[in-house]
PDB file of C-alpha atoms in Angstrom:
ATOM      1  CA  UNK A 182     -13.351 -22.678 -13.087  1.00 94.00           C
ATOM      2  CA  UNK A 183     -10.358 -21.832 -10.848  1.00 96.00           C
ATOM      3  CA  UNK A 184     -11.265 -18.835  -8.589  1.00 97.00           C
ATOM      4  CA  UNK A 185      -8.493 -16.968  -5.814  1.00 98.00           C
ATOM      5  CA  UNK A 186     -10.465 -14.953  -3.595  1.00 98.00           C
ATOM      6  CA  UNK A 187      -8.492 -12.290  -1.194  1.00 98.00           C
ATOM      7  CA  UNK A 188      -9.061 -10.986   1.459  1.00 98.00           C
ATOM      8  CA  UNK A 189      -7.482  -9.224   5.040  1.00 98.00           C
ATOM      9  CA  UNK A 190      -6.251  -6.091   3.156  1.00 97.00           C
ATOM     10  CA  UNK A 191      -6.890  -2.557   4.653  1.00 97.00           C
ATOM     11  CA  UNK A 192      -5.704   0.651   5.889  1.00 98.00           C
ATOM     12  CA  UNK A 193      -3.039   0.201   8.859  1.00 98.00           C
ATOM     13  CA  UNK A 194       0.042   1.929  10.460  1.00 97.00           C
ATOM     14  CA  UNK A 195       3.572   1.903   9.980  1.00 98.00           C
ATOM     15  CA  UNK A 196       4.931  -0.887  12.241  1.00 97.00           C
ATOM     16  CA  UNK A 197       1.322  -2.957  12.196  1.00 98.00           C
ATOM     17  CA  UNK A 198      -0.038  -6.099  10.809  1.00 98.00           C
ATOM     18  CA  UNK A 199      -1.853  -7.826   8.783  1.00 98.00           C
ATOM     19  CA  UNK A 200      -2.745 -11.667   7.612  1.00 98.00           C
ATOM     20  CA  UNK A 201      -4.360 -11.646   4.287  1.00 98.00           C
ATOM     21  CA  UNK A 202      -5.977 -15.001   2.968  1.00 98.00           C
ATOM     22  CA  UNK A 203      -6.740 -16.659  -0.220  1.00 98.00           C
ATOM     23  CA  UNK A 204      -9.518 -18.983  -0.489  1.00 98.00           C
ATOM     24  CA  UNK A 205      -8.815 -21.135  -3.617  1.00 98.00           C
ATOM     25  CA  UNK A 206     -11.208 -23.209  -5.842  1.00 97.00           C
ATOM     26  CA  UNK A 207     -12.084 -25.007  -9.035  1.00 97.00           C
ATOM     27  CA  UNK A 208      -8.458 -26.897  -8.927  1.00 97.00           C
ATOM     28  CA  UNK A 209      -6.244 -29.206  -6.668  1.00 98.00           C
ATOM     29  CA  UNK A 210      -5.386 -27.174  -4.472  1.00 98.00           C
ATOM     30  CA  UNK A 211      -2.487 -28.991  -2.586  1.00 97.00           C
ATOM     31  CA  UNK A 212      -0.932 -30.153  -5.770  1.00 98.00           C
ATOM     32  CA  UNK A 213      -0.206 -25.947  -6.719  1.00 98.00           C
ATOM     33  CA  UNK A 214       2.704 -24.202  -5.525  1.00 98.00           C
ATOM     34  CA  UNK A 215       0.836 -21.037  -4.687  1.00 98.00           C
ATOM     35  CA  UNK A 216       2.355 -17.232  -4.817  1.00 97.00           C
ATOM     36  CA  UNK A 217       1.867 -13.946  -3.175  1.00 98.00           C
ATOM     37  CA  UNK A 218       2.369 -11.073  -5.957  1.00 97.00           C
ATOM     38  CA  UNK A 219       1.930  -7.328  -5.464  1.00 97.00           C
ATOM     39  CA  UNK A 220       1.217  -4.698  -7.398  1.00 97.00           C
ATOM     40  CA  UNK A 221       2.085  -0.774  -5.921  1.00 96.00           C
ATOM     41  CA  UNK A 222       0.462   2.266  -7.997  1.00 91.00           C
ATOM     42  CA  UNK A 223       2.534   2.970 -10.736  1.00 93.00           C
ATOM     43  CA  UNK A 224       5.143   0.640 -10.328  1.00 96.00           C
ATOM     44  CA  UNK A 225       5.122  -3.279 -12.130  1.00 96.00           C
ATOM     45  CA  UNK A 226       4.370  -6.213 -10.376  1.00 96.00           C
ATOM     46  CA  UNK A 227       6.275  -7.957  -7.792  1.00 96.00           C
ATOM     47  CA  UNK A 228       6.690 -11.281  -6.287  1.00 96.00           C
ATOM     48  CA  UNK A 229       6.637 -11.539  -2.703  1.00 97.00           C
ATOM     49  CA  UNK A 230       6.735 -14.872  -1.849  1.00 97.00           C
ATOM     50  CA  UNK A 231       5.988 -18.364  -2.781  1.00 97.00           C
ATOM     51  CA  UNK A 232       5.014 -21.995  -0.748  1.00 98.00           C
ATOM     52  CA  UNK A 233       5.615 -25.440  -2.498  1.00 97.00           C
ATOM     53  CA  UNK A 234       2.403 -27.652  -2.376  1.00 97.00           C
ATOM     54  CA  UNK A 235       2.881 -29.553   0.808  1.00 95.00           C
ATOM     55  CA  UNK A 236       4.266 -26.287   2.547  1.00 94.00           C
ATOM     56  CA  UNK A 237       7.809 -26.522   2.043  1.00 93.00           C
ATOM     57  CA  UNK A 238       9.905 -24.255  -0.325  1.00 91.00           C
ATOM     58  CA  UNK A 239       9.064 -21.468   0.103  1.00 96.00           C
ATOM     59  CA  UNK A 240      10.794 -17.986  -1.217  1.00 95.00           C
ATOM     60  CA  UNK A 241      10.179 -14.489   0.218  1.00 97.00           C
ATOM     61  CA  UNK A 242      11.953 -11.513  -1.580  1.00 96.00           C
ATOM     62  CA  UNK A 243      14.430  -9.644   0.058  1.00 96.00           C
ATOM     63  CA  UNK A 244      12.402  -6.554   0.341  1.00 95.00           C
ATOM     64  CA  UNK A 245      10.200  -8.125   2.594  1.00 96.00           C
ATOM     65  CA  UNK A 246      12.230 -11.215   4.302  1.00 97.00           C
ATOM     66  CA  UNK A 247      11.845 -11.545   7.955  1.00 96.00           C
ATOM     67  CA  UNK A 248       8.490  -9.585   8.260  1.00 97.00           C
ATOM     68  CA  UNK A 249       6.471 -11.896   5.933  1.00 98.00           C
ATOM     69  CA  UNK A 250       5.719 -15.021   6.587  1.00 98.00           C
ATOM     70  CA  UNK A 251       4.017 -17.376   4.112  1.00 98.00           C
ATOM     71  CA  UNK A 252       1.179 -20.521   5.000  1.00 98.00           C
ATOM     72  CA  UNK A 253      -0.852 -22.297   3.996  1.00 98.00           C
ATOM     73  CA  UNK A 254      -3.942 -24.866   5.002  1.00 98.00           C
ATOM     74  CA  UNK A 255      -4.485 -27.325   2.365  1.00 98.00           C
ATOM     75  CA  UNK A 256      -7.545 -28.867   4.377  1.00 98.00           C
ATOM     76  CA  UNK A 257      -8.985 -25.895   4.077  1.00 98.00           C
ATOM     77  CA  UNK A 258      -8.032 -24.324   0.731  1.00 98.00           C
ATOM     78  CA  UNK A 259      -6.490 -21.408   2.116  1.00 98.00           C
ATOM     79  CA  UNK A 260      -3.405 -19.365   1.297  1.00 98.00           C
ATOM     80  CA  UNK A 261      -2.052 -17.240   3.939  1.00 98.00           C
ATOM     81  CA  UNK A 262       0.371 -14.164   3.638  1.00 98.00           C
ATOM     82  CA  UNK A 263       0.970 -12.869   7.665  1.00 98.00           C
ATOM     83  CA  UNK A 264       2.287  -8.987   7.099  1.00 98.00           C
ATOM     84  CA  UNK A 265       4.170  -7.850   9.915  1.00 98.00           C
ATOM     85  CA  UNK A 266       6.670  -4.111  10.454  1.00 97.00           C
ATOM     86  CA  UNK A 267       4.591  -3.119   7.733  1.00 98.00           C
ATOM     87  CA  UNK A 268       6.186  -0.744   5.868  1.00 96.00           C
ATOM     88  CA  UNK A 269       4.968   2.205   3.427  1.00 96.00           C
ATOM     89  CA  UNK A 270       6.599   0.660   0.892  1.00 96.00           C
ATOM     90  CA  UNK A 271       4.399  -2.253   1.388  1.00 97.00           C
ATOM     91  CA  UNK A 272       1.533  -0.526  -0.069  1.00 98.00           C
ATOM     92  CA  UNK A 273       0.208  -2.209  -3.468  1.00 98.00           C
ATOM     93  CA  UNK A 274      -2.884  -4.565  -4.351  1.00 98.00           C
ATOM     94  CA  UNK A 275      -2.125  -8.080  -3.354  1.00 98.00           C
ATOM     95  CA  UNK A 276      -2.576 -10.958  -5.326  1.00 98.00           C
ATOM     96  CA  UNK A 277      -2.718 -14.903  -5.085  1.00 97.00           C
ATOM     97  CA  UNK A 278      -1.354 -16.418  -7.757  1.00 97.00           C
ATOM     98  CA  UNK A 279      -0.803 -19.829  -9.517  1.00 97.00           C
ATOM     99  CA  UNK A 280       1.645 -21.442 -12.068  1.00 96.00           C
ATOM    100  CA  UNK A 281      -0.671 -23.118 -14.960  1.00 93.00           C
ATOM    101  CA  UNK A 282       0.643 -26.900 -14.001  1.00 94.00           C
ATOM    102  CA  UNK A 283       0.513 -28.648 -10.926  1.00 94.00           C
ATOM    103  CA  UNK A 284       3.475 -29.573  -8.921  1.00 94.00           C
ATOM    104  CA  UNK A 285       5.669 -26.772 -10.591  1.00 92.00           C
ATOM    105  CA  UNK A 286       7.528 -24.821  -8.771  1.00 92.00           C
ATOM    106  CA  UNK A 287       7.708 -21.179 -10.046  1.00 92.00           C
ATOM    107  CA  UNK A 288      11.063 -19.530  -9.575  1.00 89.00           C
ATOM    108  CA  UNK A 289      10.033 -16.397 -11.405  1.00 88.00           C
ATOM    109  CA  UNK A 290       7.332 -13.755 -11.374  1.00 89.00           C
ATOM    110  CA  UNK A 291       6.139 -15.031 -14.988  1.00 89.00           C
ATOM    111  CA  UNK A 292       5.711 -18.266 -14.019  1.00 92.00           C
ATOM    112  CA  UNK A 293       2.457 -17.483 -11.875  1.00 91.00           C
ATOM    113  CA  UNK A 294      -0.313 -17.160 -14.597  1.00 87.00           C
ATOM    114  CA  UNK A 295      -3.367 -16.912 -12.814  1.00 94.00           C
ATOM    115  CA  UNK A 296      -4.498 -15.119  -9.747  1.00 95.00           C
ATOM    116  CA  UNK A 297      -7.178 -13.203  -8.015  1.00 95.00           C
ATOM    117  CA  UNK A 298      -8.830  -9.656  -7.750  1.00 96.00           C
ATOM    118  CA  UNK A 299      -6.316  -8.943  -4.994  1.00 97.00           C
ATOM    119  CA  UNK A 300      -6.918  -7.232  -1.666  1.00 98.00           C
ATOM    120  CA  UNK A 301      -5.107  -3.457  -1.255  1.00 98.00           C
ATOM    121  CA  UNK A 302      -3.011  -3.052   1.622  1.00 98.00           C
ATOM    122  CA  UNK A 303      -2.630   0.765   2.689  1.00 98.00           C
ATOM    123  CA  UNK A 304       0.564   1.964   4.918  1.00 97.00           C
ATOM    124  CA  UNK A 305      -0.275   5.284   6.153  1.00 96.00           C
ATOM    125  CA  UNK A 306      -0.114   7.081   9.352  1.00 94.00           C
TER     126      UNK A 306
END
């Protein structure tokens, strides 16, 4: 059974950080590109960012590129999304996310059909 746990969300300033992780099992984990996907109130889903299995290729969308920064740890499982000028547009439930085939390389929001229970991230003075 594949399970994507999150984690690292919570309540932080405008201008602060945060790292949130994704503990993956119950698949290959370093054959998976793997996603970051968020979700504000009200508003559809988004993709943030994407790493190809062996950490290369990655994508980041412009509303967050060059204060996101995408990892991984293959040894260990773990998907990391590192959250930085945090914004209060960054607000939203964040998910981990997976295309359904290994070795694909999603280039659109669809193309991630599973993820996780998500961690929320709240922006707020």
């Amino acid at each position: 059974e594949v399970q994507l746990v999150e984690s690292g969300g919570g309540l932080v300033q405008p201008g602060g950080s945060l790292r949130l992780s994704c503990v993956a099992s119950g698949f290959a984990f370093d054959t998976y590109a793997m996603s970051w996907v968020r979700q504000a109130p009200g508003k559809e889903f988004e993709w943030v960012s994407r790493i190809g299995p062996g950490g290369f290729g990655t994508y980041y969308a412009d509303s967050v590129k060059g204060r996101v920064t995408i990892s991984r740890d293959n040894a260990k499982n773990t998907l990391y999304l590192q959250l930085n000028s945090l914004q209060t547009e960054d607000s939203a439930m964040y998910y981990c996310a997976k295309p359904s085939s290994p070795w694909f390389i999603p280039t659109a929001l669809s193309e991630n059909s599973e993820r996780g229970q998500g961690t929320r991230v709240t922006v707020s003075s």
